[in-house]
Coordinates of C-alpha atoms in Angstrom, one line a residue:
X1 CA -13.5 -13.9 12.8
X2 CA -13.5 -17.1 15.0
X3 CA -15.2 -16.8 17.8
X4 CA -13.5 -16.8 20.9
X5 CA -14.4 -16.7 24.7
X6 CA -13.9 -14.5 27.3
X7 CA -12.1 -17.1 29.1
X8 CA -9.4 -17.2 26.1
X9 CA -9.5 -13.2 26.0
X10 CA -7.8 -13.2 29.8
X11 CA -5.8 -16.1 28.9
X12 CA -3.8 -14.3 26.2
X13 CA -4.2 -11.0 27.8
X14 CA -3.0 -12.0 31.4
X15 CA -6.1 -9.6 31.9
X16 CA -8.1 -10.3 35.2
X17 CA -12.0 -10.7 35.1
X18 CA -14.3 -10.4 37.8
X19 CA -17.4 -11.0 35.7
X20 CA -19.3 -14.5 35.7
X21 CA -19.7 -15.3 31.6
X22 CA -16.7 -16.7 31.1
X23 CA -17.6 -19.1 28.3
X24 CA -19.4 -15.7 26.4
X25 CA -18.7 -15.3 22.8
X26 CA -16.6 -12.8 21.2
X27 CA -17.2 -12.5 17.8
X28 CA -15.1 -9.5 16.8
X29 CA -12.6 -7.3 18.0
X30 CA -12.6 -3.2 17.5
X31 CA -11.1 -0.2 18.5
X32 CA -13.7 2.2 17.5
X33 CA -16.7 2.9 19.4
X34 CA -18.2 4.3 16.5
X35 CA -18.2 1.3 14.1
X36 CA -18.3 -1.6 16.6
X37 CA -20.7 -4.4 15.6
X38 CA -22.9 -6.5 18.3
X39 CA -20.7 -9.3 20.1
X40 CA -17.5 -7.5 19.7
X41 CA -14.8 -6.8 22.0
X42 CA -14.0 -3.0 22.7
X43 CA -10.8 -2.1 23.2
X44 CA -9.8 1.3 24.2
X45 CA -6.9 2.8 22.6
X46 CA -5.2 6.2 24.2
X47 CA -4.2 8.2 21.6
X48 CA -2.3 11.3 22.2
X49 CA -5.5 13.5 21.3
X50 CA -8.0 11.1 23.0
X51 CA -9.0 8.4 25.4
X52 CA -10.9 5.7 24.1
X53 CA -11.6 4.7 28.0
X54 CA -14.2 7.5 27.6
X55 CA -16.4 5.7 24.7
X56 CA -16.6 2.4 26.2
X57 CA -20.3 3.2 27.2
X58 CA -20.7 3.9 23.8
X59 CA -19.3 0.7 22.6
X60 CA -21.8 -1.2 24.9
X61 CA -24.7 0.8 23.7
X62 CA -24.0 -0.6 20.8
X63 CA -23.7 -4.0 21.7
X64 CA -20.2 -4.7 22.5
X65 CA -20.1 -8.0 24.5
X66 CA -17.3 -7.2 26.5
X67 CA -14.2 -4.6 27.0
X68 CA -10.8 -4.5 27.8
X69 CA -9.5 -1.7 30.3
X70 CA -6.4 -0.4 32.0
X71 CA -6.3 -0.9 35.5
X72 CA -5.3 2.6 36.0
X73 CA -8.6 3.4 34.6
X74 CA -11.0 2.4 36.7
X75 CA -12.8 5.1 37.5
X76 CA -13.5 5.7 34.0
X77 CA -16.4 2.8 34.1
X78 CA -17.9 5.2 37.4
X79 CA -21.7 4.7 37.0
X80 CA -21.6 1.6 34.5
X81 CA -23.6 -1.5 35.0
X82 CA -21.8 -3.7 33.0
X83 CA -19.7 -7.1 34.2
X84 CA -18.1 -8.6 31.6
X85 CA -14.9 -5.8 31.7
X86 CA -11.1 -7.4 31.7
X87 CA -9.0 -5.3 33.3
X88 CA -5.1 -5.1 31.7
X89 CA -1.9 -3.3 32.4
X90 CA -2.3 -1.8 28.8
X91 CA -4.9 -2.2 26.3
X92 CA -2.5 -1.4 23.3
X93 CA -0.3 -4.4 25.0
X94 CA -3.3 -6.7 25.3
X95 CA -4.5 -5.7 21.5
X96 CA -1.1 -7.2 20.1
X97 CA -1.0 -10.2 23.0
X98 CA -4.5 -11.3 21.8
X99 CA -3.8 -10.7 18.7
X100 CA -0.4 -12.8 18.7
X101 CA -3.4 -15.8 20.3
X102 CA -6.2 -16.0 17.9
X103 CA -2.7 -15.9 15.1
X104 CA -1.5 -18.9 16.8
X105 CA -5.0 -20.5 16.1
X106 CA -4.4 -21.1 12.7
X107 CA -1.3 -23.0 10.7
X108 CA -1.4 -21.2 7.2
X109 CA 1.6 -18.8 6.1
X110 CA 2.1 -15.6 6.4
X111 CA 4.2 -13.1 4.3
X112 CA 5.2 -9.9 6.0
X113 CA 6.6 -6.8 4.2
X114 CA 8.6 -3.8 5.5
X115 CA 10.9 -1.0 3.8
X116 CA 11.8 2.4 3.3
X117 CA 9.7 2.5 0.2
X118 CA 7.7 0.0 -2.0
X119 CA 6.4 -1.7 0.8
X120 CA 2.6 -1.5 -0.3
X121 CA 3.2 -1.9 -3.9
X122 CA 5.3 -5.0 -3.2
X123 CA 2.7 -6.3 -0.4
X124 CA -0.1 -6.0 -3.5
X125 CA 1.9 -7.7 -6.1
X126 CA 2.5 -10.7 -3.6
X127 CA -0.7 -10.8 -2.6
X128 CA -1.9 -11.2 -6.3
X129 CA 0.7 -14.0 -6.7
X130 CA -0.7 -15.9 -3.7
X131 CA -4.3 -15.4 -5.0
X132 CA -3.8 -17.1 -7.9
X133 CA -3.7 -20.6 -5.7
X134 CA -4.7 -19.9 -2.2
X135 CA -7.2 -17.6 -0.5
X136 CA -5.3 -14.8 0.9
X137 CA -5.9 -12.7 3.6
X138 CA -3.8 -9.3 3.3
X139 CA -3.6 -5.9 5.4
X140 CA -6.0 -3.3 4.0
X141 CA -5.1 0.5 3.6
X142 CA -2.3 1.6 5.8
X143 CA -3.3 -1.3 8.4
X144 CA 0.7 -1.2 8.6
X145 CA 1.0 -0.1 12.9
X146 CA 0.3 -1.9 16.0
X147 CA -3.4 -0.8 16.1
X148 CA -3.8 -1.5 12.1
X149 CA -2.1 -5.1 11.8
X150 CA -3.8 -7.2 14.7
X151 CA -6.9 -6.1 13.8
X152 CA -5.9 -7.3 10.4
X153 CA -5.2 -10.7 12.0
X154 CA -8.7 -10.8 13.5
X155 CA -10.1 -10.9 10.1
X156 CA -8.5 -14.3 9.6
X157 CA -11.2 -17.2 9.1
X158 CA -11.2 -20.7 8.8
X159 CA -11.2 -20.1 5.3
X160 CA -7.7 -18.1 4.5
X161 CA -4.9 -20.6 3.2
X162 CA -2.2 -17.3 3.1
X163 CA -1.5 -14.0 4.9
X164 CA 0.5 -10.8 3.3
X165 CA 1.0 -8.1 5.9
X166 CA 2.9 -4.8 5.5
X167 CA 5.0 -3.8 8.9
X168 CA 5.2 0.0 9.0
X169 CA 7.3 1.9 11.9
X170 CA 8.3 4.9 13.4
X171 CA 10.9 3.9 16.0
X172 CA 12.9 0.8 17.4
X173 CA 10.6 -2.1 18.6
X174 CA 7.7 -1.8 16.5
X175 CA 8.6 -3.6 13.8
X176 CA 9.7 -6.7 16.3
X177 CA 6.2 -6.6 18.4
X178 CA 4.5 -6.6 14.7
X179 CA 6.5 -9.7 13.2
X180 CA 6.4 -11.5 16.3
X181 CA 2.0 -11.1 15.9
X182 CA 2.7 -12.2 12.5
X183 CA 4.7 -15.1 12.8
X184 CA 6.0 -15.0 9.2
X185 CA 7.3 -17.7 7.1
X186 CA 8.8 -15.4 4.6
X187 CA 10.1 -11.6 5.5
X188 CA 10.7 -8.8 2.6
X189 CA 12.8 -5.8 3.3
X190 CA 12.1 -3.5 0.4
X191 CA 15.1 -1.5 1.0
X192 CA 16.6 0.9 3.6
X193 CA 16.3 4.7 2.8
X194 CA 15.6 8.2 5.4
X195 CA 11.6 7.7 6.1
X196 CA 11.6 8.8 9.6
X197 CA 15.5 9.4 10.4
X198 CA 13.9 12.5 12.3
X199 CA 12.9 9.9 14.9
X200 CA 15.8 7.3 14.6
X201 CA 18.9 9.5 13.8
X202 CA 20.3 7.3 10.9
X203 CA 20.4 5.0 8.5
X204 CA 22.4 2.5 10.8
X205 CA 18.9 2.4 13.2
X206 CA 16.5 2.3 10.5
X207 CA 18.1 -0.8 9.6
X208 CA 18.1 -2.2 12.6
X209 CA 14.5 -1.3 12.9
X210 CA 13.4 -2.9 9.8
X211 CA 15.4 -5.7 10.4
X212 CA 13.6 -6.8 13.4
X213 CA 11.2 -8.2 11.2
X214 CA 13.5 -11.4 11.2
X215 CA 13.3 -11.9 15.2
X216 CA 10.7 -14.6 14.6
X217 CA 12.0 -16.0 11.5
X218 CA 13.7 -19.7 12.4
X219 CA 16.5 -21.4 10.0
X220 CA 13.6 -23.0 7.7
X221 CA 12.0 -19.4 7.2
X222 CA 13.2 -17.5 4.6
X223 CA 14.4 -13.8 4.5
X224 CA 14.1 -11.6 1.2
X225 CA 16.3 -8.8 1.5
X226 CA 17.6 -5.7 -1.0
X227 CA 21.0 -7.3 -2.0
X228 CA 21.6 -3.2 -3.3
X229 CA 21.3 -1.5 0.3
X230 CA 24.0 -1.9 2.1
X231 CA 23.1 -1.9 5.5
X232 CA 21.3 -5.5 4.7
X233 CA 24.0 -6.8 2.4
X234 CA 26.5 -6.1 5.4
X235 CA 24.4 -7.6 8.1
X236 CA 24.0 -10.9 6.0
X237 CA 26.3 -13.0 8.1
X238 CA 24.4 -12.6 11.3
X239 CA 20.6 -13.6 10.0
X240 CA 19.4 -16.9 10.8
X241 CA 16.8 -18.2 8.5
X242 CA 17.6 -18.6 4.8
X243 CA 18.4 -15.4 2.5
X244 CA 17.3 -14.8 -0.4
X245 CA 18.9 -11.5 -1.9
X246 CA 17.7 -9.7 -4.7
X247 CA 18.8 -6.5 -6.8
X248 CA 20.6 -4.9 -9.7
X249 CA 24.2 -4.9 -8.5
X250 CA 24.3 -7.9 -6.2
X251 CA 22.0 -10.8 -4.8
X252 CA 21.0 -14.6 -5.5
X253 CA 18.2 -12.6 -7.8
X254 CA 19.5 -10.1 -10.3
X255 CA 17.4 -7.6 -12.6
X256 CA 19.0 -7.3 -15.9
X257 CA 16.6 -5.7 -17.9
X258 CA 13.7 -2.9 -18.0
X259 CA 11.8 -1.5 -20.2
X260 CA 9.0 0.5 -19.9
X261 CA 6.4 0.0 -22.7
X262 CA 3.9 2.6 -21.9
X263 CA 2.4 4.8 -18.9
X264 CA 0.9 1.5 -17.2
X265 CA 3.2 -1.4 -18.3
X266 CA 6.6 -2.0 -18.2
X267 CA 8.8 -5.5 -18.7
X268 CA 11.8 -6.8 -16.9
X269 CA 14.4 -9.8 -16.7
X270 CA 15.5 -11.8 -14.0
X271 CA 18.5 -14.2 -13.8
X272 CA 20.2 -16.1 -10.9
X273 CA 18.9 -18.2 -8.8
X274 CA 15.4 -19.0 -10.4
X275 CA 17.6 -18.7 -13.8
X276 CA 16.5 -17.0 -16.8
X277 CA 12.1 -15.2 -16.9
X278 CA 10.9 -12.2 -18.2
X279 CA 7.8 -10.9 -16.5
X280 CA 5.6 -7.8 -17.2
X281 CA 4.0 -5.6 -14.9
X282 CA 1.1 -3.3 -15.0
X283 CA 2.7 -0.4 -13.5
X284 CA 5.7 2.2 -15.2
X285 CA 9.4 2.7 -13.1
X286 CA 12.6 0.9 -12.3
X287 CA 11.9 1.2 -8.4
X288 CA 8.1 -1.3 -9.0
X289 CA 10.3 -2.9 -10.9
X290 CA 12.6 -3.9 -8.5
X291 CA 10.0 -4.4 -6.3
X292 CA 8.3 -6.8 -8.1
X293 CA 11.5 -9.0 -8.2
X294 CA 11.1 -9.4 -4.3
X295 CA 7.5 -10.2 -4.9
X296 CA 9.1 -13.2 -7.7
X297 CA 10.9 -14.6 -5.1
X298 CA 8.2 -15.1 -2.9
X299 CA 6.0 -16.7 -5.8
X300 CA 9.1 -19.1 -6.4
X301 CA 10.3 -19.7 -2.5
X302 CA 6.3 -20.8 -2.3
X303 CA 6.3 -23.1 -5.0
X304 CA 4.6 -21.0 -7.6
X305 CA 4.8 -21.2 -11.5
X306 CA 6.2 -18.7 -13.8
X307 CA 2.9 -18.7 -15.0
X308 CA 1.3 -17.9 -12.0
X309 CA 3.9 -15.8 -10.6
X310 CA 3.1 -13.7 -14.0
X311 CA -0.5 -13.8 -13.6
X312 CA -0.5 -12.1 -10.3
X313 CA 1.5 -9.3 -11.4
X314 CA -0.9 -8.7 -14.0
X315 CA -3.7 -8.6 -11.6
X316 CA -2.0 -5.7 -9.7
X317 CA -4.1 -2.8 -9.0
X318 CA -3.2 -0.6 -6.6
X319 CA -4.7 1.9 -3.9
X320 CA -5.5 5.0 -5.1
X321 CA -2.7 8.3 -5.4
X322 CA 0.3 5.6 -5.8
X323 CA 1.2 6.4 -8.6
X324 CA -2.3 6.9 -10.9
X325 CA -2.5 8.0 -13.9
X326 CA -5.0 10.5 -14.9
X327 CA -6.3 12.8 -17.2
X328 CA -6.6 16.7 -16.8
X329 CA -9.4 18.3 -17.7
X330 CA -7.0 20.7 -20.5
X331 CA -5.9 17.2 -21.6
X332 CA -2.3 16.1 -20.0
X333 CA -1.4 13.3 -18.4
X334 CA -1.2 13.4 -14.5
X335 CA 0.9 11.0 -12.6
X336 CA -1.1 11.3 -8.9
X337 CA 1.9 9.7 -6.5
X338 CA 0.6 11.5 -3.7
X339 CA 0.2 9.5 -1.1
X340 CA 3.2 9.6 0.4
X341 CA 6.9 10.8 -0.5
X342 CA 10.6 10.8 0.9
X343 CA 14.0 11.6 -1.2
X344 CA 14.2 7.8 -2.7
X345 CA 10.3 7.9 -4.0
X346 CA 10.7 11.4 -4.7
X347 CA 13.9 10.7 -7.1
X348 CA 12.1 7.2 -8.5
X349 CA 9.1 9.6 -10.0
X350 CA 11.1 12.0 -11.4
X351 CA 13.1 9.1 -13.2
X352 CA 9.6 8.3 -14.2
X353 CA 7.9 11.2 -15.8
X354 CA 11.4 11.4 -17.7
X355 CA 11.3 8.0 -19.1
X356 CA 7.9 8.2 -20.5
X357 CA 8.2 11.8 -21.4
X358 CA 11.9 12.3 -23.2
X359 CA 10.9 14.4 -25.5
X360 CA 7.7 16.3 -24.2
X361 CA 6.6 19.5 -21.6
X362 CA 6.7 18.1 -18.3
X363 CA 5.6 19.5 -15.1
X364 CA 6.2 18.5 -11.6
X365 CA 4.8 19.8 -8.5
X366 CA 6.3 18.5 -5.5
X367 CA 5.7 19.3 -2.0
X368 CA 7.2 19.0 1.9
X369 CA 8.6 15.1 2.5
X370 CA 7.6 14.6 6.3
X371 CA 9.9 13.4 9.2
X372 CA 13.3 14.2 7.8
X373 CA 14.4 16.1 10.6
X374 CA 17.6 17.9 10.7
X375 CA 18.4 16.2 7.1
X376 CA 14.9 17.9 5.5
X377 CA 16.6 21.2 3.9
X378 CA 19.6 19.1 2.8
X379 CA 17.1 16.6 1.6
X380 CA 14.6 18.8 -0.4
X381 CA 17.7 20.9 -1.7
X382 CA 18.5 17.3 -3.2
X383 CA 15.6 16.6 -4.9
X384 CA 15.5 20.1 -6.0
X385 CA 18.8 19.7 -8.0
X386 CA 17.0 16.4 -9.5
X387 CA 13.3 17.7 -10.6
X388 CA 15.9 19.9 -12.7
X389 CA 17.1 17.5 -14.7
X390 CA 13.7 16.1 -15.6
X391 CA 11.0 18.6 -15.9
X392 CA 10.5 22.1 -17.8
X393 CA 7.8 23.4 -15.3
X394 CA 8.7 23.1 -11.5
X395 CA 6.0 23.7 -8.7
X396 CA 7.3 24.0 -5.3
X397 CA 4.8 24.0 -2.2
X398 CA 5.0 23.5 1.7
X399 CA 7.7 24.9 4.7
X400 CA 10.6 23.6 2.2
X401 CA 9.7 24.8 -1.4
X402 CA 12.7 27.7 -1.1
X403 CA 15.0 24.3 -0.4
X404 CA 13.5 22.5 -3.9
X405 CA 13.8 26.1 -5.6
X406 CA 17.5 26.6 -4.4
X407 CA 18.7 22.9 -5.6
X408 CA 16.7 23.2 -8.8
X409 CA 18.5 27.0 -9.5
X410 CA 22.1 25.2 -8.5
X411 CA 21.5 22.8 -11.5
X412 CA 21.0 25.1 -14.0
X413 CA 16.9 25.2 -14.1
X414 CA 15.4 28.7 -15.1
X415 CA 14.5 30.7 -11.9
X416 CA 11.4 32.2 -14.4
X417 CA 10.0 29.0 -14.8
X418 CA 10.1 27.9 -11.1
X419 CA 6.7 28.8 -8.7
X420 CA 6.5 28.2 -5.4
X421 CA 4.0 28.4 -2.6
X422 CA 3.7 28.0 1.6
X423 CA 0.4 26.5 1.0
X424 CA -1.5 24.3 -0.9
X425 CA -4.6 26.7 -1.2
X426 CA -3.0 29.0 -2.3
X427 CA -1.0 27.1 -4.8
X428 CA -4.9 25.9 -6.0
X429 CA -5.8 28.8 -7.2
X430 CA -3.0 29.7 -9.7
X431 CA -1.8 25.8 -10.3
X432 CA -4.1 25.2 -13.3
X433 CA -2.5 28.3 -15.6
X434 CA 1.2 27.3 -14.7
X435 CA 0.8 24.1 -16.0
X436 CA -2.0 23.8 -18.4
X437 CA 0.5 23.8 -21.4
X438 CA 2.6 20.7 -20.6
X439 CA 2.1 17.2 -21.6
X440 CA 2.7 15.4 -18.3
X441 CA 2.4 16.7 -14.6
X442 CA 3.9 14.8 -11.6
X443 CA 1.9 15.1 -8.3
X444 CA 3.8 14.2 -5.3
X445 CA 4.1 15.1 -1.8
X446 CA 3.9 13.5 1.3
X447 CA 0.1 12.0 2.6
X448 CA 0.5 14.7 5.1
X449 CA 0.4 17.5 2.7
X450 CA -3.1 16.6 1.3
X451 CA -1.9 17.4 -2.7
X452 CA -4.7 15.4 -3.5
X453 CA -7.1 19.1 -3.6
X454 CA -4.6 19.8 -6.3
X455 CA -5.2 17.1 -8.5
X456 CA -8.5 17.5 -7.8
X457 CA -8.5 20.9 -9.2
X458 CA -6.3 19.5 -12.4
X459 CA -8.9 16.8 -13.2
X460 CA -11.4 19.0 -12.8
X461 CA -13.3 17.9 -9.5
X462 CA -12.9 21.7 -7.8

């Protein structure tokens, strides 16, 4: 991080300071008293399990140089001979105002991604692109919320010639605090699916949420939007900067052609605007492969070569339990897409372990897709009646595993070979011996499920 002053810190903050170092250094800023480094600022976050305004001693024990605080917390600092404190309506408010600052101090461009699903994958392919010229800083993890992506930003240095951030959200007006921290020259929307409809009510206001990611965009920035979802395609006449849509139906970017070549590579063709290139991709799926078209266009909107575009993509690894491939300890082929799940994903894999597996014994064991709300039995019932169509073993778990069992029986899919289970220990203990004689086994559930003690137990680590 640059180091900044305290003098700077209540400047962006509109904090008020009654100490005397105003021209002390800040060389970092954190939110956890447990991991703080020496010269950092601390900044308290109220969580709805905790205070952080009770580990601010802590955080100067360990040689924070200053701290931020909310004014209605005052009397948490009771007792504490310390100065250098900068009192603020809201430390959560202050994290993204300071934040928003130390961005300002630099000129470079930032990419910022959003979207119902694909949004890491595509945020990791475009960050691979931009490698291949510049020196890219990009969010780490699930650095995707309004603690995660500022302190992302503080980790920009003099160095960095690019940023790639991923926007996540869970309600109207995060996205448009993120992106306007962000500044981005170039936006991707990913698509528009149900992820949290339990908190927004439908697919109209997740739209609108995700498209707030534009609000800082000017008429020389450039939007990259999914020509294929509707909502975008229909709110196209009322963006500002320049579009740049892309999809299989309809867009200034068309996919015309996929084929998967094996478990980890797949090809596809593009035509349209950039005309005529065929890329390849480390990963299987038509949904990265779509995905990796937005990631294309950013190569090309940034100048990039076909040839660099293409070695980017083949640079891709990404984080762990997005769709992994690994190997059972009977000897089949796991597909570990655990990390997170929601109808579209959910649907995507199961087109997955069917195109690499047409003619072998597939298993798939699903679990509960989070934050669905009154459309979560509808929803599960759904992918129910798909995981029929493309497995021979099915392996229901969580609150909604009679909903997958229900849509699976209304396809046609034998009740004898469907199991199902409330929990995921008890699903351990029998998982191994109802799938141990199929070929392929798909693993997916939402993050909040924790499937990954049953691939664990599959591998062999158990």
């Amino acid at each position: 991080m640059k180091p900044l002053i305290i003098k700077e810190i209540v400047h962006a903050t509109g904090g008020e300071y009654t100490g005397k170092n105003h021209e002390k250094q800040i060389k970092g800023v954190s939110t956890d008293s447990r991991t703080i480094i020496a010269e950092s600022l601390f900044v308290p976050i109220i969580g709805p399990n905790f205070d952080g305004h009770d580990f601010i001693g802590n955080a100067i024990k360990k040689g924070a140089a200053a701290a931020l605080c909310n004014k209605s917390k005052k009397e948490k600092l009771e007792g504490l001979l310390f100065d250098d404190i900068i009192f603020v309506e809201n430390t959560s408010t202050a994290l993204l105002e300071l934040a928003s600052y130390y961005r300002g101090l630099f000129s470079i461009p930032f990419v910022a991604v959003t979207g119902s699903v694909g949004k890491t994958t595509t945020k990791e392919m475009i960050a691979e692109i931009l490698m291949t010229r510049y020196d890219v800083l990009k969010s780490r993890g699930n650095f995707n919320n309004e603690i995660g992506l500022p302190l992302t930003i503080f980790c920009l240095e003099q160095k960095h010639e690019a940023g790639v951030v991923e926007l996540g959200m869970s309600a109207l007006g995060e996205i448009s605090r993120m992106a306007n921290v962000a500044k981005p020259h170039i936006a991707v929307i990913t698509n528009i699916g149900v992820t949290h409809i339990e908190h927004l009510g439908s697919k109209e206001n997740i739209a609108r949420a995700k498209l707030e990611i534009l609000e800082p965009l000017k008429k020389d920035d450039i939007a990259i939007l999914n020509g294929d979802c509707a909502e975008l395609w229909n709110a196209r006449k009322n963006i500002v900067p320049k579009t740049v849509f892309f999809g299989e139906k309809r867009g200034d970017v068309l996919i015309d052609e996929i084929k998967n070549l094996g478990p980890n590579e797949l090809e596809f063709t593009i035509s349209g605007k950039y005309g005529e290139a065929k890329f390849k991709l480390p990963l299987s799926g038509k949904h990265n492969a779509i995905n990796a078209v937005a990631a294309v266009a950013v190569g090309f909107e940034m100048g990039f070569t076909k040839e660099e575009i293409q070695q980017g993509l083949s640079n891709l690894k990404l984080p762990g339990m997005r769709q992994e491939f690994k190997k059972s300890k009977f000897g089949s082929d796991i597909i570990d897409d655990a990390y997170n799940a929601n109808p579209d994903s959910m649907k995507a894999a199961l087109d997955l372990i069917k195109e690499l597996a047409p003619y072998k014994m597939k298993a798939v064991i699903l679990g509960d897709m989070l934050e669905l709300g009154p459309l979560a039995k509808k929803a599960h019932f759904e992918v129910g009646t798909y995981a029929a169509l493309c497995s021979d073993i099915c392996v229901f778990i969580g609150s909604y595993a009679d909903a997958l069992k229900e849509g699976a029986i209304a396809s046609g899919f034998n009740p004898a070979r469907i199991y199902t289970f409330p929990t995921v220990q008890e699903s351990v203990q029998e998982i191994e011996k109802l799938v141990k004689d199929c070929d392929i086994i798909l693993v997916k559930a939402s993050r909040g499920m924790k499937f990954e003690q049953i691939t664990q137990k599959l591998v062999g680590g158990l």
